[in-house]
Amino acid sequence: METTQSFQMPRIGDMAPDFDALTTTGKLKFSEYCKDSWVILFSHPADFTPVCTTELTGFANEQDYFTKKNTKLLGLSIDSIHSHIAWVNNVREKTGVYMRFPIIADIDMKVAKLYGMLQPGESETAAVRAVFIIDPKGMIRLVMYYPMNVGRNMEEIKRTLEALQTSAKHSVSMPLNWVPGDKVIAPAPKTLEALDERLASKLEMVDFYLAKKALENVN
Ligand code: BEZ
């Protein structure tokens, strides 16, 4: 029987594994890069390929947005540093978009394997399109994996980042299709007294366990 080689898959709630890497902006220690800010670590299959070029220019175009959200970007592919530098320069020359964020040259696949980015059923040699959103304490808060032939959705990446940051700040949850500005879900009451308070409240309520409130009312 054929066996599939299995690699470690970091999970939501795990501390993000630390590593040292060579990047387009120099050597980087991940735990230091993460300190006091959110980080989006994302992989792409290969430099000089069309879907990846649209995706990474998408990240570069949103650089100011991510900076405002206290979020650092960190790309990765299983390519050499020379390939990365040539590609970044090529994209700048052809499109005017400059990828200033560091891109890891993971030629020995060390980081890709650590983060489950190498998924042999899809490719033995190239990383899938992974996204890890990591909080300022270094905990993995969200994981996305996309195949080679489907580019990611920048609006969804921004939406989930804002959802995570809002949830962390206000201890609330986000309903289906939530976007910033929408009402959020208030935590369910945990005592009988809190239940009575909830039932007497003016929150938009299906029942006590599903109550929505505007964020300005959340303490
Ligand atoms: C692309 O970015 O277009 C691509 C890269 C690797 C495999 C398939 C597509």
Short mmCIF file of C-alpha atoms and ligand atoms in Angstrom, two decimals:
data_model
loop_
_atom_site.label_atom_id
_atom_site.label_comp_id
_atom_site.label_asym_id
_atom_site.label_seq_id
_atom_site.Cartn_x
_atom_site.Cartn_y
_atom_site.Cartn_z
CA MET A 1 0.00 0.00 0.00
CA GLU A 2 1.22 3.48 -0.86
CA THR A 3 1.93 5.66 2.15
CA THR A 4 1.81 9.43 2.28
CA GLN A 5 4.72 11.05 4.08
CA SER A 6 3.35 13.26 6.82
CA PHE A 7 4.77 16.59 7.91
CA GLN A 8 4.11 18.63 10.99
CA MET A 9 1.07 20.89 10.65
CA PRO A 10 1.03 23.82 13.08
CA ARG A 11 -2.44 24.29 14.52
CA ILE A 12 -4.51 27.20 15.72
CA GLY A 13 -3.54 27.86 19.33
CA ASP A 14 0.01 26.49 18.94
CA MET A 15 2.96 28.78 19.62
CA ALA A 16 4.49 29.59 16.23
CA PRO A 17 7.69 27.53 15.79
CA ASP A 18 10.80 29.71 15.84
CA PHE A 19 13.45 29.63 13.10
CA ASP A 20 16.36 31.56 11.61
CA ALA A 21 16.14 32.38 7.93
CA LEU A 22 17.82 34.22 5.09
CA THR A 23 15.46 36.77 3.53
CA THR A 24 15.44 39.51 0.91
CA THR A 25 16.03 42.05 3.69
CA GLY A 26 18.79 40.07 5.43
CA LYS A 27 19.01 37.44 8.16
CA LEU A 28 15.94 37.12 10.35
CA LYS A 29 15.10 35.39 13.63
CA PHE A 30 11.36 34.78 13.57
CA SER A 31 10.73 35.23 17.32
CA GLU A 32 12.43 38.64 17.18
CA TYR A 33 10.54 39.66 14.05
CA CYS A 34 7.25 38.78 15.79
CA LYS A 35 7.95 40.72 18.96
CA ASP A 36 5.08 43.08 19.89
CA SER A 37 3.34 42.92 16.55
CA TRP A 38 1.02 40.70 14.58
CA VAL A 39 2.69 38.78 11.75
CA ILE A 40 1.29 37.28 8.56
CA LEU A 41 3.61 34.50 7.40
CA PHE A 42 2.67 33.33 3.91
CA SER A 43 4.20 31.01 1.35
CA HIS A 44 4.01 30.96 -2.43
CA PRO A 45 4.99 28.07 -4.73
CA ALA A 46 7.60 29.79 -6.89
CA ASP A 47 9.09 33.09 -8.02
CA PHE A 48 8.47 34.20 -11.61
CA THR A 49 5.07 32.50 -11.80
CA PRO A 50 1.84 34.30 -12.64
CA VAL A 51 -0.52 33.60 -9.74
CA CYS A 52 2.26 34.20 -7.19
CA THR A 53 3.10 37.51 -8.83
CA THR A 54 -0.51 38.70 -8.49
CA GLU A 55 -0.60 37.58 -4.86
CA LEU A 56 2.67 39.12 -3.74
CA THR A 57 2.01 42.40 -5.51
CA GLY A 58 -1.35 42.30 -3.68
CA PHE A 59 0.46 42.06 -0.34
CA ALA A 60 2.89 44.83 -1.38
CA ASN A 61 0.01 47.10 -2.39
CA GLU A 62 -1.49 46.70 1.09
CA GLN A 63 1.79 47.32 2.96
CA ASP A 64 0.56 50.62 4.48
CA TYR A 65 -2.71 49.00 5.57
CA PHE A 66 -0.84 46.20 7.38
CA THR A 67 1.56 48.65 9.02
CA LYS A 68 -1.43 50.62 10.35
CA LYS A 69 -2.80 47.35 11.77
CA ASN A 70 0.51 46.69 13.60
CA THR A 71 1.07 43.70 11.32
CA LYS A 72 4.32 42.67 9.68
CA LEU A 73 4.43 40.63 6.48
CA LEU A 74 6.82 37.74 5.87
CA GLY A 75 6.80 35.77 2.60
CA LEU A 76 8.45 32.43 1.83
CA SER A 77 9.14 30.14 -1.07
CA ILE A 78 11.51 27.28 -1.78
CA ASP A 79 13.68 29.43 -4.03
CA SER A 80 17.17 30.86 -3.70
CA ILE A 81 17.87 34.37 -2.45
CA HIS A 82 19.21 35.20 -5.94
CA SER A 83 15.89 34.17 -7.50
CA HIS A 84 13.93 36.23 -4.95
CA ILE A 85 16.04 39.33 -5.54
CA ALA A 86 15.78 39.01 -9.32
CA TRP A 87 12.00 38.48 -9.12
CA VAL A 88 11.36 41.37 -6.73
CA ASN A 89 13.40 43.63 -9.01
CA ASN A 90 11.64 42.30 -12.13
CA VAL A 91 8.20 42.94 -10.64
CA ARG A 92 9.28 46.45 -9.63
CA GLU A 93 10.53 47.18 -13.16
CA LYS A 94 7.47 45.71 -14.90
CA THR A 95 4.69 46.88 -12.58
CA GLY A 96 6.11 49.58 -10.32
CA VAL A 97 5.14 47.49 -7.27
CA TYR A 98 7.98 46.97 -4.79
CA MET A 99 7.83 44.05 -2.33
CA ARG A 100 9.57 45.66 0.64
CA PHE A 101 8.59 42.96 3.13
CA PRO A 102 11.12 40.17 3.69
CA ILE A 103 10.76 36.99 1.64
CA ILE A 104 12.43 33.87 3.05
CA ALA A 105 14.71 31.89 0.72
CA ASP A 106 13.80 28.45 2.07
CA ILE A 107 15.95 26.46 -0.30
CA ASP A 108 16.49 23.63 2.24
CA MET A 109 12.69 23.54 2.93
CA LYS A 110 13.34 23.85 6.67
CA VAL A 111 10.66 26.45 7.38
CA ALA A 112 8.21 25.04 4.83
CA LYS A 113 8.33 21.66 6.60
CA LEU A 114 8.06 23.28 10.03
CA TYR A 115 4.84 25.03 8.98
CA GLY A 116 3.22 22.26 6.93
CA MET A 117 3.64 24.27 3.74
CA LEU A 118 5.08 21.32 1.85
CA GLN A 119 2.14 19.07 1.02
CA PRO A 120 3.46 16.23 -1.16
CA GLY A 121 0.07 15.37 -2.71
CA GLU A 122 0.18 18.86 -4.26
CA SER A 123 3.94 19.19 -4.82
CA GLU A 124 7.07 17.51 -3.46
CA THR A 125 9.24 20.55 -4.10
CA ALA A 126 7.12 23.71 -3.91
CA ALA A 127 5.20 25.18 -0.98
CA VAL A 128 1.43 25.46 -1.18
CA ARG A 129 -0.16 28.89 -0.66
CA ALA A 130 -0.25 29.05 3.14
CA VAL A 131 -1.22 31.93 5.42
CA PHE A 132 -0.51 32.01 9.15
CA ILE A 133 -1.78 34.91 11.24
CA ILE A 134 0.28 35.10 14.43
CA ASP A 135 -0.53 37.35 17.39
CA PRO A 136 1.95 39.55 19.31
CA LYS A 137 2.46 36.76 21.87
CA GLY A 138 3.61 34.42 19.09
CA MET A 139 0.47 32.26 19.01
CA ILE A 140 -0.97 31.02 15.73
CA ARG A 141 -4.48 32.45 15.45
CA LEU A 142 -5.50 31.47 11.93
CA VAL A 143 -4.29 29.07 9.25
CA MET A 144 -5.22 28.99 5.57
CA TYR A 145 -3.89 26.58 2.95
CA TYR A 146 -4.63 27.09 -0.74
CA PRO A 147 -3.55 24.87 -3.63
CA MET A 148 -1.18 25.85 -6.44
CA ASN A 149 -3.90 26.82 -8.89
CA VAL A 150 -6.06 29.10 -6.73
CA GLY A 151 -4.85 32.51 -5.61
CA ARG A 152 -5.79 33.83 -2.19
CA ASN A 153 -8.28 36.61 -1.46
CA MET A 154 -6.72 39.76 -0.01
CA GLU A 155 -10.04 41.05 1.30
CA GLU A 156 -10.49 37.80 3.25
CA ILE A 157 -6.98 38.03 4.69
CA LYS A 158 -7.65 41.62 5.82
CA ARG A 159 -11.12 40.70 7.11
CA THR A 160 -9.84 37.81 9.21
CA LEU A 161 -6.94 39.89 10.56
CA GLU A 162 -9.36 42.61 11.68
CA ALA A 163 -11.75 40.02 13.08
CA LEU A 164 -8.94 38.47 15.14
CA GLN A 165 -7.68 41.83 16.36
CA THR A 166 -11.19 43.00 17.25
CA SER A 167 -11.98 39.74 19.00
CA ALA A 168 -8.74 39.93 21.00
CA LYS A 169 -9.41 43.52 22.03
CA HIS A 170 -13.09 43.23 22.94
CA SER A 171 -13.57 39.52 23.81
CA VAL A 172 -16.34 39.11 21.25
CA SER A 173 -16.94 36.76 18.33
CA MET A 174 -17.74 37.47 14.72
CA PRO A 175 -20.78 36.04 12.92
CA LEU A 176 -20.98 34.75 9.36
CA ASN A 177 -19.66 37.22 6.79
CA TRP A 178 -18.72 39.77 9.44
CA VAL A 179 -16.88 42.79 8.15
CA PRO A 180 -15.51 45.70 10.20
CA GLY A 181 -18.35 47.96 11.30
CA ASP A 182 -20.88 45.13 11.57
CA LYS A 183 -22.37 44.07 14.88
CA VAL A 184 -20.43 41.44 16.84
CA ILE A 185 -21.58 38.52 18.96
CA ALA A 186 -21.55 39.16 22.70
CA PRO A 187 -20.18 36.31 24.84
CA ALA A 188 -22.88 33.98 26.17
CA PRO A 189 -23.84 34.55 29.81
CA LYS A 190 -22.06 32.25 32.24
CA THR A 191 -24.23 32.66 35.33
CA LEU A 192 -27.96 32.75 35.97
CA GLU A 193 -27.64 36.39 37.00
CA ALA A 194 -25.87 37.19 33.73
CA LEU A 195 -28.60 35.30 31.87
CA ASP A 196 -31.30 37.51 33.42
CA GLU A 197 -29.26 40.60 32.53
CA ARG A 198 -28.95 39.36 28.97
CA LEU A 199 -32.69 38.67 28.68
CA ALA A 200 -33.48 42.15 29.99
CA SER A 201 -30.95 43.82 27.70
CA LYS A 202 -31.70 45.67 24.48
CA LEU A 203 -29.24 43.62 22.47
CA GLU A 204 -30.36 42.25 19.09
CA MET A 205 -31.18 38.74 20.24
CA VAL A 206 -32.34 35.46 18.70
CA ASP A 207 -32.13 33.95 22.15
CA PHE A 208 -29.85 34.46 25.16
CA TYR A 209 -27.00 32.56 23.48
CA LEU A 210 -27.06 34.54 20.21
CA ALA A 211 -26.99 38.25 20.91
CA LYS A 212 -25.42 40.90 18.72
CA LYS A 213 -24.20 44.30 19.74
CA ALA A 214 -22.61 47.31 18.06
CA LEU A 215 -18.94 47.54 18.88
CA GLU A 216 -19.14 51.01 20.43
CA ASN A 217 -21.35 49.41 23.13
CA VAL A 218 -18.78 46.72 23.93
CA ASN A 219 -16.65 47.33 27.00
C1 BEZ B 1 1.54 30.34 -10.30
O1 BEZ B 1 1.86 31.13 -9.41
O2 BEZ B 1 1.00 30.71 -11.33
C2 BEZ B 1 1.82 28.89 -10.11
C3 BEZ B 1 2.91 28.49 -9.38
C4 BEZ B 1 3.15 27.13 -9.20
C5 BEZ B 1 2.29 26.21 -9.74
C6 BEZ B 1 1.17 26.63 -10.44
C7 BEZ B 1 0.93 27.97 -10.61
#
